[in-house]
Short mmCIF file of C-alpha atoms and ligand atoms in Angstrom, two decimals:
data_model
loop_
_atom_site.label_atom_id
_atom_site.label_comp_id
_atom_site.label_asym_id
_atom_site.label_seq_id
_atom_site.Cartn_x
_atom_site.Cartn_y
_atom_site.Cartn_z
CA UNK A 141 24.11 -49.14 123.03
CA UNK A 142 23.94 -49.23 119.22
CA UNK A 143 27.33 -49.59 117.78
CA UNK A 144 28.12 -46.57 114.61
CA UNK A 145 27.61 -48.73 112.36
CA UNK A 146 24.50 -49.31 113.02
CA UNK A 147 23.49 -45.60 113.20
CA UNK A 148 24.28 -44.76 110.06
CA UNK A 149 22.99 -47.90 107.90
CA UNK A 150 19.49 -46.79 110.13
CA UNK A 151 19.50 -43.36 108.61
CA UNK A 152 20.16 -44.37 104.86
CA UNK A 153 17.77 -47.32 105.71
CA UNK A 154 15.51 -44.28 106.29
CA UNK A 155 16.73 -42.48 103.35
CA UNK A 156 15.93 -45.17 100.60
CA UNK A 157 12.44 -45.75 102.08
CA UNK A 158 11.56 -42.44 101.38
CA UNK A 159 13.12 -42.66 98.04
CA UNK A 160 15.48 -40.16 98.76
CA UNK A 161 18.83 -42.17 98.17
CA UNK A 162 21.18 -40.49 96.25
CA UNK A 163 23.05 -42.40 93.66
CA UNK A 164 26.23 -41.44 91.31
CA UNK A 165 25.99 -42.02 87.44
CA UNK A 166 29.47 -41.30 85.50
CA UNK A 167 29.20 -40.16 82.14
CA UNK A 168 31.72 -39.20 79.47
CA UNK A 169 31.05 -36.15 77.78
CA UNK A 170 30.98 -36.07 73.84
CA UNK A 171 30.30 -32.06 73.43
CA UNK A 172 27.93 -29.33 75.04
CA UNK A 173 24.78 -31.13 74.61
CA UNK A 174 25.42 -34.99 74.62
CA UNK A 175 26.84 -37.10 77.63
CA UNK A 176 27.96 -41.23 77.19
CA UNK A 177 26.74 -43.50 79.77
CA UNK A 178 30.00 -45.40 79.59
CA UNK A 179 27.92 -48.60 80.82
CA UNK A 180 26.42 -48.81 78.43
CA UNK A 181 27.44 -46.86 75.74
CA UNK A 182 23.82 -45.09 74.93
CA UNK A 183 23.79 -41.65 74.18
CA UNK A 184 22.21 -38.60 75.95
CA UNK A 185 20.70 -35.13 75.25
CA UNK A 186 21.53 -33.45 78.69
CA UNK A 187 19.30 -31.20 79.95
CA UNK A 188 20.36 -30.79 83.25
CA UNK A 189 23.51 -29.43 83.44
CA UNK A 190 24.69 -25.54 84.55
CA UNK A 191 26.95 -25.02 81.67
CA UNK A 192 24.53 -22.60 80.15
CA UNK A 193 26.56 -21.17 77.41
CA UNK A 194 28.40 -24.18 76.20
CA UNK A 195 31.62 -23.53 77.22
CA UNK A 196 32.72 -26.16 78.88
CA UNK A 197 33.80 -27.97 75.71
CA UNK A 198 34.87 -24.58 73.85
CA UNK A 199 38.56 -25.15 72.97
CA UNK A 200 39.21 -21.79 74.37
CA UNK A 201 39.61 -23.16 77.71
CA UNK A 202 40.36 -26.57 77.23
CA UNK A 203 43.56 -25.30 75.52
CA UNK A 204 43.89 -22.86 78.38
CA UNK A 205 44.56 -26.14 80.60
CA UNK A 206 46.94 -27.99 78.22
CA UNK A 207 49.19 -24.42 77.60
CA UNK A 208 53.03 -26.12 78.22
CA UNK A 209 53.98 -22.47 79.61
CA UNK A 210 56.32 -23.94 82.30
CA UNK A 211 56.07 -21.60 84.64
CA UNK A 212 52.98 -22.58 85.46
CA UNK A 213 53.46 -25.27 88.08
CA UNK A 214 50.66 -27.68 88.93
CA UNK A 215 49.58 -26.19 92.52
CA UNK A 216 50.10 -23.15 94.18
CA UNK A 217 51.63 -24.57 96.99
CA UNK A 218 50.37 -22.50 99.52
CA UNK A 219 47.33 -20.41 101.02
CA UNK A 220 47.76 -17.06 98.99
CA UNK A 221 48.32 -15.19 102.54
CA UNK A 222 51.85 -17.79 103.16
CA UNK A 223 53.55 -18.22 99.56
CA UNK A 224 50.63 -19.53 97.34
CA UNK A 225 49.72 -15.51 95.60
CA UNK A 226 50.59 -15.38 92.08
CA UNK A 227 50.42 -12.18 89.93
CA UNK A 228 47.98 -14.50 88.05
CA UNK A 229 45.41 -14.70 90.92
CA UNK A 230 45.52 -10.82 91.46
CA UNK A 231 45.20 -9.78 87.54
CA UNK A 232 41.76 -12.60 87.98
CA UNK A 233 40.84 -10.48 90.59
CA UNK A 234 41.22 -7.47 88.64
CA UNK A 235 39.66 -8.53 85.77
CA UNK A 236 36.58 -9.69 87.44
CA UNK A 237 36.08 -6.22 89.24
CA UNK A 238 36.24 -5.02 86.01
CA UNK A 239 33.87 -6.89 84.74
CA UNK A 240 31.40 -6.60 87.92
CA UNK A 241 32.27 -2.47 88.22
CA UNK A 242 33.21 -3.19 91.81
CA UNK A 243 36.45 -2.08 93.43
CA UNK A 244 37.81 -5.64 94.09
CA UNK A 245 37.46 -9.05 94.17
CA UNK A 246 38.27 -11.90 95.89
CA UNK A 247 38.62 -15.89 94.49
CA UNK A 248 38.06 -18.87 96.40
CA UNK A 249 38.07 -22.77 95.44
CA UNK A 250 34.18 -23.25 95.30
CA UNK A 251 30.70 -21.07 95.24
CA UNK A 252 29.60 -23.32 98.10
CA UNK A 253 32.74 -22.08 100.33
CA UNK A 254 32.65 -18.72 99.37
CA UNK A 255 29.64 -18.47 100.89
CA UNK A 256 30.27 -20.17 103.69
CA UNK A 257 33.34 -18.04 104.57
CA UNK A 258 31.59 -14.19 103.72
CA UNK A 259 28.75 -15.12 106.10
CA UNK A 260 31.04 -16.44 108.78
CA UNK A 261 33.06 -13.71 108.58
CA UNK A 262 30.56 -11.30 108.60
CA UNK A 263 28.42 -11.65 111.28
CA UNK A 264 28.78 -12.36 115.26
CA UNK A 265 26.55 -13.17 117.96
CA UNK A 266 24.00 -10.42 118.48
CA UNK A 267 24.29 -9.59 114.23
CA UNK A 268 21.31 -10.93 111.84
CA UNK A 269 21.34 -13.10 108.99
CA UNK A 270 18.17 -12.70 107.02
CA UNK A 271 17.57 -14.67 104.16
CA UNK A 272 14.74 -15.96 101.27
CA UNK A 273 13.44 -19.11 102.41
CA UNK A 274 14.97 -21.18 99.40
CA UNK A 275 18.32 -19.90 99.21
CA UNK A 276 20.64 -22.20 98.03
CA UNK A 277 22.53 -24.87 100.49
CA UNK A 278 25.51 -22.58 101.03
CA UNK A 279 24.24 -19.46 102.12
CA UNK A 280 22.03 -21.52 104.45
CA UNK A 281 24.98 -23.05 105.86
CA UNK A 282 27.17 -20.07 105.92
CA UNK A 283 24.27 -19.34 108.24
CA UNK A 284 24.34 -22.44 110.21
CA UNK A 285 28.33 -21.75 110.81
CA UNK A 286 27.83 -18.04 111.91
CA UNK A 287 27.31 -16.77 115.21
CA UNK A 288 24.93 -14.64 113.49
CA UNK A 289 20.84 -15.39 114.19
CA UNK A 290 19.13 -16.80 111.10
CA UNK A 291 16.04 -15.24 110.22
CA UNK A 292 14.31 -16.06 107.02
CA UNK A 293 11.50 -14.63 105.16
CA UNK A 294 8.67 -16.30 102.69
CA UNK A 295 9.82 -17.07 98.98
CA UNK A 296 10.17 -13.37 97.29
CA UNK A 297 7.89 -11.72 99.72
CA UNK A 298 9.45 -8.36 100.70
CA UNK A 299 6.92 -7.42 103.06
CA UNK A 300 7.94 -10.66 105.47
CA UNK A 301 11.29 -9.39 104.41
CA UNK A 302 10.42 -6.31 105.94
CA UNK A 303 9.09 -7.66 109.39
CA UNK A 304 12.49 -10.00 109.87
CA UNK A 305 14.63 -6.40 109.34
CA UNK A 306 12.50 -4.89 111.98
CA UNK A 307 13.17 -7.98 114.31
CA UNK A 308 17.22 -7.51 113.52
CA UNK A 309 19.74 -6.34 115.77
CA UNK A 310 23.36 -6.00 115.32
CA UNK A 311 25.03 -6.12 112.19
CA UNK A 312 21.94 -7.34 109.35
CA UNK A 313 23.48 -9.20 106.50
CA UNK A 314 20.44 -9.58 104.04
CA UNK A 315 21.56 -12.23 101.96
CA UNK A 316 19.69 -14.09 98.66
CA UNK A 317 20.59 -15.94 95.33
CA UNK A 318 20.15 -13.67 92.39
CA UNK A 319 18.37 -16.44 90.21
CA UNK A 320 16.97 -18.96 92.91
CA UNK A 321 18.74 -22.34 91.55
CA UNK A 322 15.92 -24.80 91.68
CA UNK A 323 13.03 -22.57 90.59
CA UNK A 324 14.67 -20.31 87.87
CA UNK A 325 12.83 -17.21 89.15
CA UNK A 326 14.82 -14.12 90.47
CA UNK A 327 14.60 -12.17 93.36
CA UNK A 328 13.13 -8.56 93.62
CA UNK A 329 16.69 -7.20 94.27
CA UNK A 330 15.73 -3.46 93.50
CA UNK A 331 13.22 -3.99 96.65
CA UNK A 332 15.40 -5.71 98.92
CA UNK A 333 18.47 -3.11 98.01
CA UNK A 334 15.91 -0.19 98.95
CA UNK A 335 14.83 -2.32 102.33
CA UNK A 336 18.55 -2.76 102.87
CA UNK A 337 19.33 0.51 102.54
CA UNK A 338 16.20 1.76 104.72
CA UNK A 339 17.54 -0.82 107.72
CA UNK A 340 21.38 -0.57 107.37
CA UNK A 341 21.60 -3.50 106.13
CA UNK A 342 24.57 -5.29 103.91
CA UNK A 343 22.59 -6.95 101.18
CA UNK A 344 24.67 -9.71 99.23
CA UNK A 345 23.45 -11.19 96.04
CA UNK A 346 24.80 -14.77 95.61
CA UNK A 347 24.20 -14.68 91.50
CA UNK A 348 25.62 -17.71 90.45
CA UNK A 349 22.98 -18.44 87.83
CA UNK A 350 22.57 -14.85 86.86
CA UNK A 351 26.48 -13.90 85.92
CA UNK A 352 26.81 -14.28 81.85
CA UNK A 353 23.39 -15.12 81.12
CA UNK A 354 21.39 -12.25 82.34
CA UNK A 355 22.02 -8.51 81.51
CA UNK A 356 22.89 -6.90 78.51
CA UNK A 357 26.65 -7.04 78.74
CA UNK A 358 26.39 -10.25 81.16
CA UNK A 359 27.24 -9.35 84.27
CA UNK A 360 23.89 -10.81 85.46
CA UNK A 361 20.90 -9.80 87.84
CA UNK A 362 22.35 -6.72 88.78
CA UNK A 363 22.88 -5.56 85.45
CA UNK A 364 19.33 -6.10 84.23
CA UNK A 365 18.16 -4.39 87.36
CA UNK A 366 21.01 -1.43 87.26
CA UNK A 367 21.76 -1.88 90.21
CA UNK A 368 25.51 -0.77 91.63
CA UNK A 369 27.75 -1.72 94.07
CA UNK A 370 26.66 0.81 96.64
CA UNK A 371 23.30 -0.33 96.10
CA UNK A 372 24.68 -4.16 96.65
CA UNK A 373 28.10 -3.82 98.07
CA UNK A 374 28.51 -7.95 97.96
CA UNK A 375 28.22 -9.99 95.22
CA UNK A 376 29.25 -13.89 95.17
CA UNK A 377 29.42 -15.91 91.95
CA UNK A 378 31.17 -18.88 90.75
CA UNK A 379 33.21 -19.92 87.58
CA UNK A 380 31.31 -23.73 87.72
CA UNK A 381 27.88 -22.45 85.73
CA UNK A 382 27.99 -20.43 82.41
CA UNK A 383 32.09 -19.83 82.97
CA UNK A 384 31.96 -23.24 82.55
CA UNK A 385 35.02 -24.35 85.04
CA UNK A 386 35.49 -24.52 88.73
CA UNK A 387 35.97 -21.86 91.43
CA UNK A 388 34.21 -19.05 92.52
CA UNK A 389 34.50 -14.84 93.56
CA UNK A 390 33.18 -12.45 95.90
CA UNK A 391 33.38 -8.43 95.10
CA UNK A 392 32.68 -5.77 96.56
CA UNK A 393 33.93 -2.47 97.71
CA UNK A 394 38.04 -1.90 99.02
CA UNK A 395 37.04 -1.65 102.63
CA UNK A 396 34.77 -4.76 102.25
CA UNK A 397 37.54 -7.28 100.04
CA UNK A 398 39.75 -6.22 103.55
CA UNK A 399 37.69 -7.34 105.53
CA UNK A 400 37.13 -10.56 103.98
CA UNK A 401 40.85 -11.06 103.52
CA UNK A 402 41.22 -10.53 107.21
CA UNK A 403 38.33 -12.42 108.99
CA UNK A 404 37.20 -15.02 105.93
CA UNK A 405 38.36 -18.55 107.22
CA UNK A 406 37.46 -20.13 104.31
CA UNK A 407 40.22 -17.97 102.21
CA UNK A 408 42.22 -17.79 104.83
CA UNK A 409 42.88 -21.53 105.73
CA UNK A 410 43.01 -23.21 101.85
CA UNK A 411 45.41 -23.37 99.26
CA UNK A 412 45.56 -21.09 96.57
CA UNK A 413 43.79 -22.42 93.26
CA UNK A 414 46.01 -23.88 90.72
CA UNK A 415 47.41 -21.61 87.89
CA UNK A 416 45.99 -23.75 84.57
CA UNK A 417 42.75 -23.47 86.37
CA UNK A 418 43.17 -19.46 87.08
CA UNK A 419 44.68 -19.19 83.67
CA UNK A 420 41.20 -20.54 82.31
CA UNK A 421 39.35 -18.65 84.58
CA UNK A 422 40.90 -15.72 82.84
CA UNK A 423 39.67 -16.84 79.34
CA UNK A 424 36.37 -18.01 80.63
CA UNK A 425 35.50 -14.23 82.08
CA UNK A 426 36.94 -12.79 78.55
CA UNK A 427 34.67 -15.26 76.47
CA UNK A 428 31.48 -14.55 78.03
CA UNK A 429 32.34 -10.91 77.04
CA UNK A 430 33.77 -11.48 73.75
CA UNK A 431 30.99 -14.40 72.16
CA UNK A 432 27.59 -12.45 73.32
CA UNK A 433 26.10 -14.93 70.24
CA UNK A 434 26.12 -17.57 73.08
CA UNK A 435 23.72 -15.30 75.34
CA UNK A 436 21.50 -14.14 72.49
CA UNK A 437 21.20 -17.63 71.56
CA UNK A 438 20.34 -19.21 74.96
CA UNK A 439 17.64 -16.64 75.31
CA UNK A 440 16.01 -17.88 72.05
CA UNK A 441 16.15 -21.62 73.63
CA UNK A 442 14.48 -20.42 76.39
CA UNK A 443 11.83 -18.55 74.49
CA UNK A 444 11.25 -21.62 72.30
CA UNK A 445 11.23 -23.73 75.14
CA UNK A 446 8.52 -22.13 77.58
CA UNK A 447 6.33 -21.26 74.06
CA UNK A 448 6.05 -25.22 73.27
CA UNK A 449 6.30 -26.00 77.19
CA UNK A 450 3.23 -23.16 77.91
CA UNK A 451 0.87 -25.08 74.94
CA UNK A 452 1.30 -27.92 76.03
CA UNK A 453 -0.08 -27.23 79.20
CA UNK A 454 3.39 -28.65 81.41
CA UNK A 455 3.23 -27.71 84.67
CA UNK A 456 6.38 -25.20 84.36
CA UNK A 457 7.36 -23.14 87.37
CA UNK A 458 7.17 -19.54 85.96
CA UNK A 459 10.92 -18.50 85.22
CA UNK A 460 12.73 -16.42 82.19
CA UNK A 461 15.73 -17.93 82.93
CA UNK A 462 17.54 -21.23 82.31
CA UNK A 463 16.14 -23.21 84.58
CA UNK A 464 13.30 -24.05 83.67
CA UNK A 465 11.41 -26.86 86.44
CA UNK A 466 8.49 -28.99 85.68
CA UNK A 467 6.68 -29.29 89.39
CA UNK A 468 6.21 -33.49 89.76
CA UNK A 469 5.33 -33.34 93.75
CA UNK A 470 6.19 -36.31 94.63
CA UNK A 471 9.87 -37.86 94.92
CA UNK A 472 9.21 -41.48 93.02
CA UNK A 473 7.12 -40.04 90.40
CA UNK A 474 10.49 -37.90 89.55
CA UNK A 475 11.95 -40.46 89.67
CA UNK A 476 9.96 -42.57 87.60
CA UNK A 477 9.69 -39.91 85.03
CA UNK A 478 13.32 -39.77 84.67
CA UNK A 479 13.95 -42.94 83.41
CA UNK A 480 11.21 -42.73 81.25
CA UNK A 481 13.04 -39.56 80.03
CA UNK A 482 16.43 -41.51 79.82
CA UNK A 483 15.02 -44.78 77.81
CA UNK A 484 14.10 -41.73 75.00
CA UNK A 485 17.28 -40.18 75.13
CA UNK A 486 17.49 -37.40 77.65
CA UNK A 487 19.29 -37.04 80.60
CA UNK A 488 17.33 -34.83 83.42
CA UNK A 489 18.22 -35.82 87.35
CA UNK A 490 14.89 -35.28 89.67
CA UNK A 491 15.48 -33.29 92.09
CA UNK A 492 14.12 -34.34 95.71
CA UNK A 493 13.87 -33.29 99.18
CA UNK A 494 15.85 -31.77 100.93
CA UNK A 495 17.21 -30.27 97.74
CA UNK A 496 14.03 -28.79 97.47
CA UNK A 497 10.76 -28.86 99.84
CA UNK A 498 8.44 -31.43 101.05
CA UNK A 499 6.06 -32.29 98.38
CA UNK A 500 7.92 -30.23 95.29
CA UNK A 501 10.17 -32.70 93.59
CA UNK A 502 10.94 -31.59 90.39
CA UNK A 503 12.68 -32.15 86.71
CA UNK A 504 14.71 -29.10 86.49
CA UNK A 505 15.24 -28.55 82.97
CA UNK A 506 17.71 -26.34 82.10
CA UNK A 507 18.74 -24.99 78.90
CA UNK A 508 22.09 -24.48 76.70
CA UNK A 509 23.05 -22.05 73.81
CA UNK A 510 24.14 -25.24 72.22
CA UNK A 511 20.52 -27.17 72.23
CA UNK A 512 19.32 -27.34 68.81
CA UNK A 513 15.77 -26.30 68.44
CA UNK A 514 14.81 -29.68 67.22
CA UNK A 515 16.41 -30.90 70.67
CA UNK A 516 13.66 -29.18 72.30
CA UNK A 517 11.34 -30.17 70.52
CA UNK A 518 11.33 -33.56 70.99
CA UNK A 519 12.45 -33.20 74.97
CA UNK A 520 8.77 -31.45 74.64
CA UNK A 521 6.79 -34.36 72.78
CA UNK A 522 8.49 -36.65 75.34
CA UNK A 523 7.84 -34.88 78.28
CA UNK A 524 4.16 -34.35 77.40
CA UNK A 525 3.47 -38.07 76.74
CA UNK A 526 5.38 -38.76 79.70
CA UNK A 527 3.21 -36.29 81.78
CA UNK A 528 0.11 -37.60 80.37
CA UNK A 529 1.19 -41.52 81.43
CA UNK A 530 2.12 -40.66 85.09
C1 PLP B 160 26.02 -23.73 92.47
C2 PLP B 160 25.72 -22.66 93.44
C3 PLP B 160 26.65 -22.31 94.40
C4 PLP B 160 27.91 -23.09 94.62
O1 PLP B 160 28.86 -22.79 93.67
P1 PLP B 160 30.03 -23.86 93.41
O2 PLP B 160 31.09 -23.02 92.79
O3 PLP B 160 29.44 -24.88 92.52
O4 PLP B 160 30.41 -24.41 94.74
C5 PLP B 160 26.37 -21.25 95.22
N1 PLP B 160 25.21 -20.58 95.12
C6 PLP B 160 24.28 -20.90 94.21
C7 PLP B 160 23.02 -20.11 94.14
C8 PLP B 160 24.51 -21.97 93.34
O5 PLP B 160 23.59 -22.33 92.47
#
């Protein structure tokens, strides 16, 4: 019999001959735009990262850490259902229902957990889980944790959306990322809100990518689509992308945020999130609001970027939002091309299987408030000649 060990060095053996290894770089970060390899010492233009309005480095909320209020202790101590609820978590909450126009909300440590715990709690055996093929990693495994049965439907295609709510039984959760995180396209929520609707189904919107960047006020997809919270009664998003931070929400109606409180395992069983860090949170969700310059620029990045990315004839994915990937197929040809991209000064991880598909490894670009238009303009003149040589 093979001993553990040798099990697992097997499967990574398996993993780096497919060029599929996963390795960790650390970088220091200078401001919104620029990382350090500390290694050796050469400067970056990122390109990769989620922090879509800049701020991460805004001294907003890096003084919102260092405030020497002292009755803010370190941890909470506690899950908030024991002793670890704070009048600071609840006026989050508030604010963020605000924000969203929904009746409540509810925080948790991470995006990835959050949806984890809402599907979990949600559905039982003999319920339905139906979901967009490429939904992101957590609402795939909130799936995989359910008793619920998993059916999922073609890329944006409503009609196979259709035929898996005919197939449902039980409670139907119809579940979907707002702005689909490795292809920067968004799904047709006004359709799948009217199929919902048609079906009985709950639809949730996971729109982690969407929240401060899309709409005109910011509060994301569902914004730009008008669509309320009877229309979606769940909505998940998370403080680690344009807020800039850590931590994550779920809102939704009274009855719902109960519910959630009741059943959701993932809340239920984990401490509390520290005070700095809610305390920031706070000033994150009021700076998105109050600095709508940072939206209005990003969108002109964006528009600057896909004009110079469409004549030069890059093979773009089609996508109005941040994210912005250039389709390279295969996994060492992404790879290859980012290092050519790092020797000229830009950071951009390729993103490989099982991230993404078979066959659809990608640079996904994404885009700041804070990139200077010059920036882009040379990431373009690079990425063309470096296009042209693979
Ligand atoms: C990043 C992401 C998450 C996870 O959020 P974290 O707060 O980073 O755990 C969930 N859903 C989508 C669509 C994401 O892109």
């Amino acid at each position: 019999m093979q001993s553990w060990q040798d099990v697992l060095s097997e499967r990574l053996r398996q993993q780096r001959s497919q060029q599929l290894e996963r390795h960790l770089c650390a970088f220091e970060t200078i401001d919104a735009t620029h990382l350090v390899e500390p290694s050796t010492g050469q400067v970056l233009i990122n390109f990769c990262g989620n922090d879509y309005l800049g701020l991460r480095t805004h001294p907003a909320l890096t003084k919102a850490f260092s405030n020497n209020n002292t009755t803010f202790l370190a941890g909470a101590g506690a899950a908030r259902l024991v002793s670890g609820n704070h009048p600071l978590h609840e006026q989050l909450e508030q604010a963020l229902a605000d924000f969203l126009q929904r009746d409540s909300a509810l925080l948790f440590s991470t995006g990835y957990v959050a949806n984890l715990a809402v599907i979990q709690a949600l559905t039982k055996r003999g319920d339905s889980i139906i979901q967009d093929r490429l939904c992101h990693a957590s609402l795939v495994d909130g799936a995989r944790l359910a008793d619920g049965r998993l059916l999922r439907y073609r890329h944006l295609d409503t009609d196979h959306c259709l035929q898996q709510l005919q197939k449902a039984s039980g409670l139907v959760l119809l579940a979907t990322d707002g702005v689909f995180s490795m292809d920067g396209d968004v799904a047709p929520v006004n359709k799948l809100a009217t199929l919902a609707n048609h079906h009985r189904g709950l639809l949730l919107v996971d729109d982690a990518h969407g929240i401060g960047v899309l709409g005109a006020t910011g509060r994301g997809l569902l914004e730009q689509a008008n669509l309320g919270q009877s229309d979606v009664p769940l909505l998940t998003g998370t403080f680690g992308k344009s807020m800039g931070l850590a931590g994550a929400f779920v809102a939704g109606d009274h009855e719902l945020i109960t519910y959630l409180r009741n059943f959701a395992r993932g809340w239920i069983y984990s401490t509390a999130p520290p005070l700095p860090l809610v305390q920031a949170q706070l000033r994150a969700l009021q700076l998105i609001q109050d600095e709508p310059q940072r939206r209005a620029q990003l969108h002109q990045n964006i528009n600057h970027f896909t004009q110079l990315a469409v004549a030069a004839n890059l093979p773009l994915l089609t996508s109005n939002t941040a994210i912005q990937p250039l389709l390279v197929g295969d996994a060492q040809k992404a790879l290859s091309m980012q290092t050519e991209l790092h020797k000229r000064g830009f950071y951009i991880a390729a993103i490989r299987p099982p991230t993404v598909p078979k066959g659809t490894a990608r640079l996904r670009i994404t885009l700041n408030a804070e990139h200077t238009e010059d920036m882009i303009t040379t990431l373009i003149h690079a990425l063309t000649e470096i296009n042209h040589a693979n």
